[in-house]
CSV table of C-alpha atoms and ligand atoms in Angstrom, one decimal:
chain,number,residue,atom,x,y,z
A,8,MET,CA,154.2,145.1,59.6
A,9,GLY,CA,152.6,144.1,56.4
A,10,GLN,CA,148.9,143.5,56.5
A,11,ALA,CA,147.7,143.1,52.9
A,12,LEU,CA,148.6,139.3,52.7
A,13,TYR,CA,147.1,138.7,56.0
A,14,ARG,CA,143.8,140.2,55.0
A,15,GLU,CA,143.9,138.3,51.8
A,16,TRP,CA,144.5,135.0,53.5
A,17,ARG,CA,142.4,135.5,56.6
A,18,PRO,CA,140.3,132.4,57.1
A,19,ALA,CA,136.7,132.6,55.8
A,20,THR,CA,135.4,129.2,57.0
A,21,PHE,CA,136.1,127.2,60.1
A,22,ALA,CA,138.0,124.6,57.9
A,23,GLN,CA,140.5,127.3,56.9
A,24,VAL,CA,141.5,128.1,60.4
A,25,VAL,CA,145.0,126.9,61.3
A,26,GLY,CA,145.2,125.0,64.6
A,27,GLN,CA,142.8,125.6,67.4
A,28,ALA,CA,141.0,122.4,66.6
A,29,HIS,CA,139.1,122.3,69.9
A,30,ALA,CA,137.4,125.7,69.4
A,31,VAL,CA,136.8,125.2,65.7
A,32,THR,CA,135.1,121.7,66.2
A,33,ALA,CA,132.9,122.9,69.1
A,34,LEU,CA,131.8,126.1,67.3
A,35,ARG,CA,131.0,124.3,64.1
A,36,ASN,CA,129.0,121.6,66.0
A,37,ALA,CA,127.1,124.3,67.8
A,38,VAL,CA,126.1,125.9,64.5
A,39,ARG,CA,125.2,122.6,62.9
A,40,GLN,CA,123.1,121.6,65.8
A,41,GLY,CA,121.5,125.2,66.2
A,42,ARG,CA,122.9,125.4,69.7
A,43,VAL,CA,124.9,128.6,69.6
A,44,SER,CA,124.8,130.3,72.9
A,45,HIS,CA,124.6,134.0,73.8
A,46,ALA,CA,128.1,134.9,74.6
A,47,TYR,CA,131.5,133.5,73.7
A,48,LEU,CA,134.8,134.8,75.0
A,49,PHE,CA,137.9,134.1,72.9
A,50,THR,CA,141.2,134.5,74.8
A,51,GLY,CA,144.7,134.1,73.7
A,52,PRO,CA,147.9,135.8,72.5
A,53,ARG,CA,147.9,138.3,69.6
A,54,GLY,CA,147.5,137.0,66.2
A,55,THR,CA,146.2,133.5,67.1
A,56,GLY,CA,142.8,133.9,65.4
A,57,LYS,CA,140.3,135.3,68.0
A,58,THR,CA,138.5,137.8,65.8
A,59,SER,CA,138.8,135.6,62.7
A,60,LEU,CA,136.8,132.9,64.6
A,61,ALA,CA,134.3,135.5,65.8
A,62,LYS,CA,133.7,136.7,62.3
A,63,ILE,CA,133.3,133.2,60.9
A,64,LEU,CA,130.8,132.4,63.7
A,65,ALA,CA,128.9,135.7,63.0
A,66,ARG,CA,128.6,134.6,59.3
A,67,ALA,CA,127.9,131.0,60.1
A,68,VAL,CA,124.8,131.8,62.4
A,69,ASN,CA,123.4,134.3,59.9
A,70,CYS,CA,124.2,132.5,56.5
A,71,LEU,CA,121.2,132.0,54.4
A,72,ASP,CA,122.7,128.7,53.0
A,73,PRO,CA,125.0,127.2,55.6
A,74,ARG,CA,126.8,123.9,54.8
A,75,ASP,CA,127.5,121.5,57.5
A,76,GLY,CA,128.1,124.3,60.0
A,77,GLU,CA,130.1,126.5,57.5
A,78,PRO,CA,129.0,129.8,56.1
A,79,CYS,CA,128.6,129.7,52.4
A,80,GLY,CA,130.5,132.9,51.7
A,81,ALA,CA,128.2,133.9,48.8
A,82,CYS,CA,124.8,134.9,50.3
A,83,VAL,CA,123.9,138.5,51.0
A,84,ASN,CA,124.4,138.1,54.8
A,85,CYS,CA,127.8,136.4,54.4
A,86,VAL,CA,128.9,139.1,51.9
A,87,GLU,CA,127.8,142.0,54.0
A,88,ILE,CA,129.3,140.7,57.2
A,89,GLN,CA,132.5,140.0,55.4
A,90,ARG,CA,132.6,143.7,54.2
A,91,GLY,CA,131.8,144.9,57.7
A,92,ALA,CA,128.6,146.5,56.4
A,93,HIS,CA,125.9,144.4,57.8
A,94,LEU,CA,123.4,146.4,60.0
A,95,ASP,CA,123.0,143.6,62.5
A,96,VAL,CA,126.6,142.9,63.1
A,97,THR,CA,128.6,145.5,65.1
A,98,GLU,CA,132.3,145.3,65.4
A,99,LEU,CA,134.3,147.4,67.7
A,100,ASP,CA,137.8,147.5,69.0
A,101,ALA,CA,137.8,148.5,72.7
A,102,ALA,CA,141.5,149.2,72.7
A,103,SER,CA,141.4,152.0,70.1
A,104,ASN,CA,138.7,153.7,72.2
A,105,ARG,CA,136.0,153.5,69.6
A,106,GLY,CA,132.6,152.1,70.2
A,107,ILE,CA,131.9,154.0,73.5
A,108,GLU,CA,128.7,155.3,71.8
A,109,GLN,CA,127.8,152.0,70.4
A,110,MET,CA,128.0,150.6,73.8
A,111,ARG,CA,126.0,153.4,75.3
A,112,ASP,CA,122.9,152.7,73.2
A,113,LEU,CA,123.6,149.0,73.1
A,114,ARG,CA,121.1,148.3,75.9
A,115,GLU,CA,118.3,149.9,73.9
A,116,LYS,CA,119.1,148.6,70.5
A,117,ILE,CA,119.8,145.1,71.5
A,118,ARG,CA,116.2,144.7,72.4
A,119,TYR,CA,115.0,145.2,68.8
A,120,ALA,CA,115.0,142.2,66.6
A,121,PRO,CA,117.6,142.1,63.9
A,122,THR,CA,116.8,143.5,60.5
A,123,SER,CA,117.7,140.8,58.1
A,124,ALA,CA,119.9,138.4,60.1
A,125,ALA,CA,118.9,135.6,62.5
A,126,ARG,CA,121.2,137.0,65.3
A,127,LYS,CA,122.2,140.4,66.3
A,128,VAL,CA,126.0,140.2,66.8
A,129,TYR,CA,128.4,142.3,68.8
A,130,ILE,CA,132.0,141.6,68.2
A,131,VAL,CA,134.2,143.3,70.7
A,132,ASP,CA,137.9,143.1,70.2
A,133,GLU,CA,140.2,143.7,73.3
A,134,VAL,CA,137.1,143.7,75.5
A,135,HIS,CA,139.2,144.2,78.7
A,136,ALA,CA,139.9,147.8,77.6
A,137,LEU,CA,136.2,148.8,77.6
A,138,THR,CA,135.3,151.6,80.0
A,139,ALA,CA,133.5,150.5,83.2
A,140,ASP,CA,130.2,151.9,81.7
A,141,ALA,CA,130.5,150.0,78.6
A,142,ALA,CA,131.5,146.8,80.4
A,143,ASN,CA,128.5,147.3,82.6
A,144,ALA,CA,126.2,147.7,79.6
A,145,ILE,CA,127.4,144.4,78.2
A,146,LEU,CA,127.0,142.8,81.6
A,147,LYS,CA,123.4,144.0,82.1
A,148,THR,CA,122.6,142.6,78.7
A,149,LEU,CA,124.3,139.3,79.4
A,150,GLU,CA,122.2,138.9,82.6
A,151,GLU,CA,119.0,138.6,80.5
A,152,PRO,CA,120.1,138.3,76.9
A,153,PRO,CA,117.3,138.7,74.2
A,154,PRO,CA,117.0,135.4,72.3
A,155,HIS,CA,118.5,137.0,69.2
A,156,ALA,CA,121.6,138.5,70.8
A,157,LEU,CA,125.1,137.1,70.3
A,158,PHE,CA,128.2,138.6,72.0
A,159,LEU,CA,131.6,137.5,70.6
A,160,LEU,CA,134.2,139.0,73.1
A,161,CYS,CA,137.9,138.7,72.3
A,162,THR,CA,140.8,139.5,74.6
A,163,THR,CA,144.5,139.0,75.0
A,164,ASP,CA,144.1,139.6,78.8
A,165,PRO,CA,141.2,137.8,80.4
A,166,ASP,CA,142.5,138.5,83.9
A,167,ARG,CA,141.3,142.0,83.6
A,168,LEU,CA,137.7,141.1,82.9
A,169,PRO,CA,135.2,141.0,85.9
A,170,GLU,CA,134.3,137.6,87.1
A,171,THR,CA,130.7,138.4,86.4
A,172,VAL,CA,131.4,138.7,82.6
A,173,LEU,CA,133.7,135.7,82.5
A,174,SER,CA,131.0,133.5,84.2
A,175,ARG,CA,128.4,134.4,81.6
A,176,CYS,CA,130.5,133.5,78.6
A,177,GLN,CA,131.4,130.2,77.0
A,178,ARG,CA,135.2,130.5,76.9
A,179,PHE,CA,137.6,129.3,74.3
A,180,ALA,CA,141.4,129.7,75.1
A,181,LEU,CA,143.3,129.9,71.8
A,182,ARG,CA,146.9,128.9,72.0
A,183,ARG,CA,150.1,129.9,70.3
A,184,LEU,CA,150.6,127.9,67.2
A,185,LYS,CA,153.6,125.6,66.8
A,186,PRO,CA,156.0,126.7,64.0
A,187,GLU,CA,155.3,123.5,62.1
A,188,GLU,CA,151.6,124.4,62.1
A,189,MET,CA,152.2,127.7,60.5
A,190,VAL,CA,154.8,126.4,57.9
A,191,GLU,CA,152.2,124.8,55.6
A,192,ARG,CA,150.1,128.0,55.4
A,193,LEU,CA,153.2,130.2,54.9
A,194,GLU,CA,154.4,127.9,52.1
A,195,ARG,CA,151.1,128.1,50.3
A,196,ILE,CA,151.1,131.9,50.5
A,197,ALA,CA,154.7,132.1,49.3
A,198,ALA,CA,153.8,129.8,46.4
A,199,ASP,CA,150.7,131.9,45.6
A,200,ILE,CA,152.7,135.1,45.3
A,201,GLY,CA,155.5,133.5,43.3
A,202,MET,CA,158.0,133.7,46.2
A,203,VAL,CA,160.7,131.0,46.3
A,204,PRO,CA,162.5,131.4,49.6
A,205,GLU,CA,165.9,129.9,50.4
A,206,PRO,CA,165.4,126.6,52.3
A,207,GLY,CA,164.9,127.3,56.0
A,208,VAL,CA,163.5,130.8,55.6
A,209,VAL,CA,159.9,129.9,56.0
A,210,ALA,CA,160.6,127.7,59.0
A,211,ALA,CA,162.6,130.6,60.5
A,212,ILE,CA,159.7,133.0,60.0
A,213,ALA,CA,157.4,130.6,61.8
A,214,VAL,CA,159.8,130.3,64.7
A,215,ARG,CA,160.2,134.1,64.9
A,216,ALA,CA,156.5,134.8,64.9
A,217,GLU,CA,156.3,133.1,68.3
A,218,GLY,CA,152.9,131.4,67.8
A,219,GLY,CA,151.1,134.2,66.0
A,220,LEU,CA,150.0,133.4,62.5
A,221,ARG,CA,149.2,137.1,61.8
A,222,ASP,CA,152.8,138.1,62.7
A,223,ALA,CA,154.2,135.3,60.6
A,224,ILE,CA,152.3,136.4,57.6
A,225,GLY,CA,153.1,140.0,58.2
A,226,LEU,CA,156.9,139.0,58.4
A,227,LEU,CA,156.6,137.0,55.2
A,228,GLU,CA,155.1,140.1,53.5
A,229,GLN,CA,157.8,142.4,54.8
A,230,LEU,CA,160.5,140.0,53.6
A,231,TRP,CA,158.8,140.0,50.2
A,232,THR,CA,158.9,143.8,50.0
A,233,PHE,CA,162.4,143.9,51.3
A,234,ALA,CA,164.0,141.1,49.4
A,235,GLY,CA,161.8,140.2,46.5
A,236,ASP,CA,160.9,136.8,45.2
A,237,ARG,CA,164.1,135.0,46.2
A,238,PRO,CA,164.7,135.9,49.8
A,239,THR,CA,167.6,134.4,51.6
A,240,MET,CA,168.2,133.5,55.3
A,241,ALA,CA,170.8,136.3,55.5
A,242,GLN,CA,168.1,138.9,54.2
A,243,LEU,CA,165.6,137.7,56.9
A,244,VAL,CA,168.2,138.1,59.6
A,245,GLU,CA,169.1,141.5,58.3
A,246,LEU,CA,165.4,142.6,58.1
A,247,GLN,CA,164.8,141.4,61.7
A,248,GLY,CA,168.0,142.8,63.2
A,249,GLY,CA,168.7,139.3,64.7
A,250,VAL,CA,171.7,137.0,64.4
A,251,ARG,CA,172.5,134.1,62.0
A,252,GLN,CA,173.0,130.5,63.2
A,253,ASP,CA,176.7,130.7,62.5
A,254,GLU,CA,177.0,133.7,64.7
A,255,VAL,CA,175.0,132.0,67.5
A,256,ASP,CA,177.3,129.0,67.2
A,257,ARG,CA,180.3,131.2,67.6
A,258,LEU,CA,178.9,132.9,70.7
A,259,PHE,CA,178.0,129.5,72.3
A,260,GLU,CA,181.7,128.5,71.9
A,261,ILE,CA,182.8,131.8,73.5
A,262,LEU,CA,180.4,131.1,76.4
A,263,GLU,CA,181.6,127.6,76.8
A,264,ALA,CA,185.2,129.0,77.1
A,265,GLY,CA,184.0,131.4,79.9
A,266,ASP,CA,185.3,134.2,77.8
A,267,GLY,CA,183.5,137.4,79.1
A,268,ARG,CA,185.6,139.7,77.0
A,269,GLY,CA,185.0,137.5,73.9
A,270,CYS,CA,181.3,138.0,74.5
A,271,VAL,CA,181.7,141.8,74.2
A,272,ARG,CA,183.7,141.5,71.1
A,273,TRP,CA,181.1,139.2,69.6
A,274,LEU,CA,178.3,141.7,70.5
A,275,ASP,CA,180.3,144.6,69.0
A,276,ASP,CA,180.7,142.7,65.8
A,277,VAL,CA,177.1,141.8,65.3
A,278,CYS,CA,175.9,145.3,66.3
A,279,GLU,CA,178.5,146.7,63.9
A,280,ARG,CA,176.8,145.0,61.0
A,281,GLY,CA,173.4,146.4,62.1
A,282,ALA,CA,171.9,143.8,64.6
A,283,GLU,CA,169.5,145.1,67.2
A,284,PRO,CA,170.3,144.1,70.7
A,285,ARG,CA,166.5,143.3,71.5
A,286,GLU,CA,166.3,140.9,68.5
A,287,VAL,CA,169.7,139.4,69.2
A,288,ALA,CA,168.6,138.6,72.8
A,289,ARG,CA,165.4,137.0,71.4
A,290,ASP,CA,167.3,134.9,68.9
A,291,LEU,CA,169.8,133.8,71.5
A,292,ALA,CA,167.1,132.8,73.9
A,293,ARG,CA,165.4,130.7,71.3
A,294,ALA,CA,168.7,129.1,70.3
A,295,ALA,CA,169.6,128.4,73.8
A,296,ARG,CA,166.2,126.8,74.4
A,297,ALA,CA,166.5,124.6,71.4
A,298,ARG,CA,170.0,123.6,72.4
A,299,MET,CA,168.9,122.7,75.9
A,300,ARG,CA,165.9,120.7,74.8
A,301,ALA,CA,168.0,118.7,72.3
A,302,ALA,CA,170.5,118.0,75.1
A,303,VAL,CA,167.7,116.9,77.5
A,304,GLU,CA,166.4,114.6,74.9
A,305,ARG,CA,169.8,113.2,74.2
A,306,THR,CA,171.1,112.8,77.8
A,307,GLY,CA,167.9,112.8,79.9
A,308,ARG,CA,169.3,115.5,82.2
A,309,VAL,CA,169.3,119.2,82.4
A,310,ASP,CA,172.7,121.0,82.3
A,311,PRO,CA,172.6,123.5,85.1
A,312,GLY,CA,175.0,125.9,83.3
A,313,TRP,CA,172.8,126.1,80.2
A,314,LEU,CA,169.7,126.3,82.3
A,315,ALA,CA,171.2,129.4,83.9
A,316,VAL,CA,172.0,130.8,80.5
A,317,LEU,CA,168.6,130.3,79.3
A,318,GLU,CA,167.1,131.9,82.4
A,319,ARG,CA,169.4,134.9,82.0
A,320,LEU,CA,168.6,135.4,78.3
A,321,GLN,CA,164.9,134.9,79.1
A,322,SER,CA,164.9,137.7,81.7
A,323,VAL,CA,166.9,140.1,79.6
A,324,THR,CA,164.4,139.5,76.8
A,325,ALA,CA,161.5,140.3,79.0
A,326,ASP,CA,163.4,143.3,80.5
A,327,SER,CA,164.3,144.8,77.1
A,328,ARG,CA,160.7,145.8,76.5
A,329,GLY,CA,161.1,148.4,79.2
A,330,ALA,CA,163.3,151.5,79.4
A,331,GLY,CA,167.1,151.4,79.7
A,332,ASP,CA,170.0,150.6,77.4
A,333,PRO,CA,169.2,147.2,75.8
A,334,ARG,CA,172.8,146.8,74.5
A,335,LEU,CA,174.3,147.3,77.9
A,336,ALA,CA,171.6,144.9,79.4
A,337,LEU,CA,172.6,142.2,76.9
A,338,GLU,CA,176.3,142.8,77.4
A,339,LEU,CA,176.0,142.3,81.2
A,340,CYS,CA,173.8,139.3,80.5
A,341,LEU,CA,176.3,137.6,78.4
A,342,TYR,CA,179.1,138.1,81.0
A,343,ARG,CA,176.8,136.3,83.5
A,344,CYS,CA,176.1,133.6,81.0
A,345,ALA,CA,179.8,133.0,80.5
A,346,GLU,CA,180.2,132.9,84.2
A,347,ALA,CA,177.2,130.5,84.5
A,348,ILE,CA,178.6,128.1,82.0
A,349,SER,CA,182.2,128.1,82.9
A,350,PRO,CA,182.6,129.4,86.5
A,351,ALA,CA,186.1,128.0,86.9
A,352,GLN,CA,187.6,130.0,84.1
A,353,ALA,CA,185.4,133.2,84.6
A,354,ALA,CA,186.2,133.5,88.4
A,355,PRO,CA,189.7,132.6,89.5
A,356,ALA,CA,189.7,132.2,93.2
A,357,PRO,CA,193.1,133.4,94.5
A,358,PRO,CA,194.4,132.4,98.0
A,359,ALA,CA,193.0,135.0,100.5
A,360,GLY,CA,195.2,137.7,101.7
A,361,GLU,CA,198.2,136.9,99.5
A,362,PRO,CA,199.1,139.6,97.0
A,363,ARG,CA,199.4,138.0,93.6
A,364,ALA,CA,201.8,139.0,90.9
A,365,ALA,CA,200.3,140.5,87.8
A,366,ALA,CA,199.3,137.9,85.2
A,367,ALA,CA,201.4,137.4,82.2
A,368,GLY,CA,200.6,139.9,79.5
A,369,GLU,CA,198.6,142.0,82.0
A,370,PRO,CA,201.4,144.0,83.8
A,371,GLU,CA,199.0,146.8,84.7
A,372,ARG,CA,197.0,144.5,86.9
A,373,ALA,CA,198.4,145.1,90.4
A,374,GLY,CA,198.9,142.4,92.9
A,375,GLY,CA,195.6,141.8,94.7
A,376,TRP,CA,193.4,142.6,91.7
A,377,ASN,CA,192.3,139.1,91.4
A,378,GLU,CA,191.5,138.9,95.1
A,379,LEU,CA,189.6,142.2,94.7
A,380,LEU,CA,187.5,140.6,91.9
A,381,ALA,CA,186.8,137.5,94.1
A,382,ARG,CA,185.6,139.8,97.0
A,383,VAL,CA,183.4,141.8,94.7
A,384,ARG,CA,182.0,138.6,93.2
A,385,ALA,CA,181.1,137.4,96.6
A,386,ARG,CA,179.3,140.6,97.4
A,387,ASP,CA,177.5,141.5,94.1
A,388,ARG,CA,177.7,139.5,90.8
A,389,ARG,CA,176.5,142.5,88.8
A,390,VAL,CA,179.6,144.6,89.9
A,391,TRP,CA,181.8,141.7,89.4
A,392,ALA,CA,180.4,141.2,85.8
A,393,LEU,CA,181.2,144.9,85.0
A,394,LEU,CA,184.7,144.6,86.3
A,395,GLN,CA,185.4,141.6,83.9
A,396,GLY,CA,186.1,143.9,81.0
A,397,ALA,CA,188.1,146.5,83.1
A,398,ARG,CA,191.8,146.8,84.1
A,399,GLY,CA,192.8,147.8,87.5
A,400,ARG,CA,195.9,149.4,89.1
A,401,ALA,CA,196.5,150.0,92.8
A,402,GLU,CA,199.2,152.2,94.0
A,403,ASP,CA,199.8,155.2,96.4
A,404,ARG,CA,196.5,154.4,98.0
A,405,VAL,CA,194.6,154.9,94.8
A,406,VAL,CA,192.8,152.1,93.0
A,407,GLU,CA,192.3,153.1,89.4
A,408,ILE,CA,189.7,151.0,87.5
A,409,VAL,CA,189.8,151.6,83.7
A,410,PHE,CA,186.8,150.4,81.7
A,411,ALA,CA,186.7,149.5,78.1
A,412,PHE,CA,183.5,151.3,77.5
A,413,PRO,CA,182.0,154.6,78.9
A,414,ALA,CA,178.6,152.9,79.6
A,415,HIS,CA,180.4,150.4,81.9
A,416,ARG,CA,182.1,153.2,83.6
A,417,GLU,CA,178.8,155.0,84.1
A,418,GLU,CA,177.1,151.9,85.3
A,419,ALA,CA,179.9,151.1,87.8
A,420,GLY,CA,179.6,154.7,89.2
A,421,ARG,CA,176.1,154.1,90.6
A,422,PRO,CA,176.4,154.7,94.4
A,423,GLU,CA,175.3,151.1,95.3
A,424,PHE,CA,178.0,149.6,93.0
A,425,MET,CA,180.6,152.1,94.3
A,426,ALA,CA,179.7,151.0,97.9
A,427,VAL,CA,180.4,147.3,97.0
A,428,MET,CA,183.8,148.3,95.4
A,429,ARG,CA,184.8,150.4,98.4
A,430,GLN,CA,184.1,147.6,100.8
A,431,ALA,CA,186.0,145.1,98.7
A,432,VAL,CA,189.0,147.4,98.4
A,433,GLN,CA,189.1,147.8,102.2
A,434,ASP,CA,188.9,144.1,102.6
A,435,VAL,CA,191.9,143.7,100.3
A,436,TRP,CA,194.2,146.6,101.0
A,437,GLY,CA,192.8,148.2,104.2
A,438,GLU,CA,191.4,151.6,104.9
A,439,GLY,CA,192.3,154.9,103.3
A,440,TRP,CA,192.1,154.1,99.6
A,441,THR,CA,190.5,156.1,97.0
A,442,ILE,CA,188.8,154.6,93.9
A,443,ARG,CA,189.0,156.3,90.6
A,444,LEU,CA,187.0,155.2,87.6
A,445,GLY,CA,188.2,155.8,84.1
A,446,VAL,CA,187.7,154.8,80.4
A,447,ALA,CA,190.3,153.4,78.2
A,448,PRO,CA,191.5,155.9,75.5
A,449,GLY,CA,190.1,155.2,72.1
A,450,SER,CA,186.8,153.9,73.4
A,451,ALA,CA,184.9,157.1,72.8
A,452,LYS,CA,183.7,155.8,69.4
A,453,GLU,CA,182.4,152.6,70.8
A,454,GLY,CA,180.8,154.6,73.5
A,455,ALA,CA,179.0,156.8,71.1
A,456,THR,CA,177.6,153.9,69.0
A,457,ARG,CA,176.2,152.0,71.9
A,458,ARG,CA,173.4,154.4,72.8
B,198,ZN,ZN1,126.0,132.6,53.4
């Protein structure tokens, strides 16, 4: 992600920090009143301003000409700290494994008075990643800090810090920014670089950054590189690999109709034009959330179908960070969403035991197929969802299940899924049946593109 704009627009004073009013006010007052303590811990998600605040504080306490708690930005201390060249200010990033040596002799060096600054500052980014020895060195110093020492610790994961460190720091929890808080800054940056985005683009960038201003500025820069001075919404979607609002609307109509196969066709279409399943899942989760919130505000109640959709999209978004096939995961998720919204259409419940005639237009569906689906559904929804896109035939004591896609056939072949199908077949047709899994002809191409 682009970093040049972010570095250029990084806040240099407390007043320039976007959001985080509680931390900004408290720190600025502490500087103004000369009551800055020995150790601060900044926690919060990535890109919310933890190290920016630490650097502003490092300058503010050492500035030769501070104004109302703000660093001047012009004195030798401000300039040197800004450049990362001041002898009394040590910055290290524990996550990249640097700074082990700095930590080793920290305990000796911290005792010496600073050379030209008022406070000797250690800024440690991702402090939870420090080695035990290094964390111990900090801890020992925190127990009896020399009066000139100032520790500014930053972490995205405070739960991994020892309680002894937490208890010795004054803590500021930075929060994710709301999109509207980021929009003004993004618009100013865009104006500064001569960019005139299509209406809605800046707001969409703010939403996609999920609360991190650094990511938002990075995305703006990427879009600038990718699309030039007049970026459009379509270009932003293309860059991110997500889906457009009209595509989201179309899918939501398909879901409301409980059309599982329509979902697969929709996913094929958007992936065909280059969308990334992971980004698609994220966009859908955001859109479903916005839709649900709007409905709650309008009606005062939560629609259980859409709540289930949101939960499913949320969990597939979380899962997609791990291994596995994100497209298959999203596909199954969409089946389940269709089922959640419109269970009546998605799951016909035939009278038990009565062999049904094949549905019109589906002559290959043998009598009993719908009942088989109902039995499978009762046992395992995941297997049932897989079978939604398949066609079945039962004759001569062989049940043949033909999937539209090789990946579905592969998934259905898992032993635990086969066991569910075997039991359901036995429930419907009795013992002695064999199950064969196949893939519809002409699906090889789709199968190849889904990996
Ligand atoms: Zn200064």
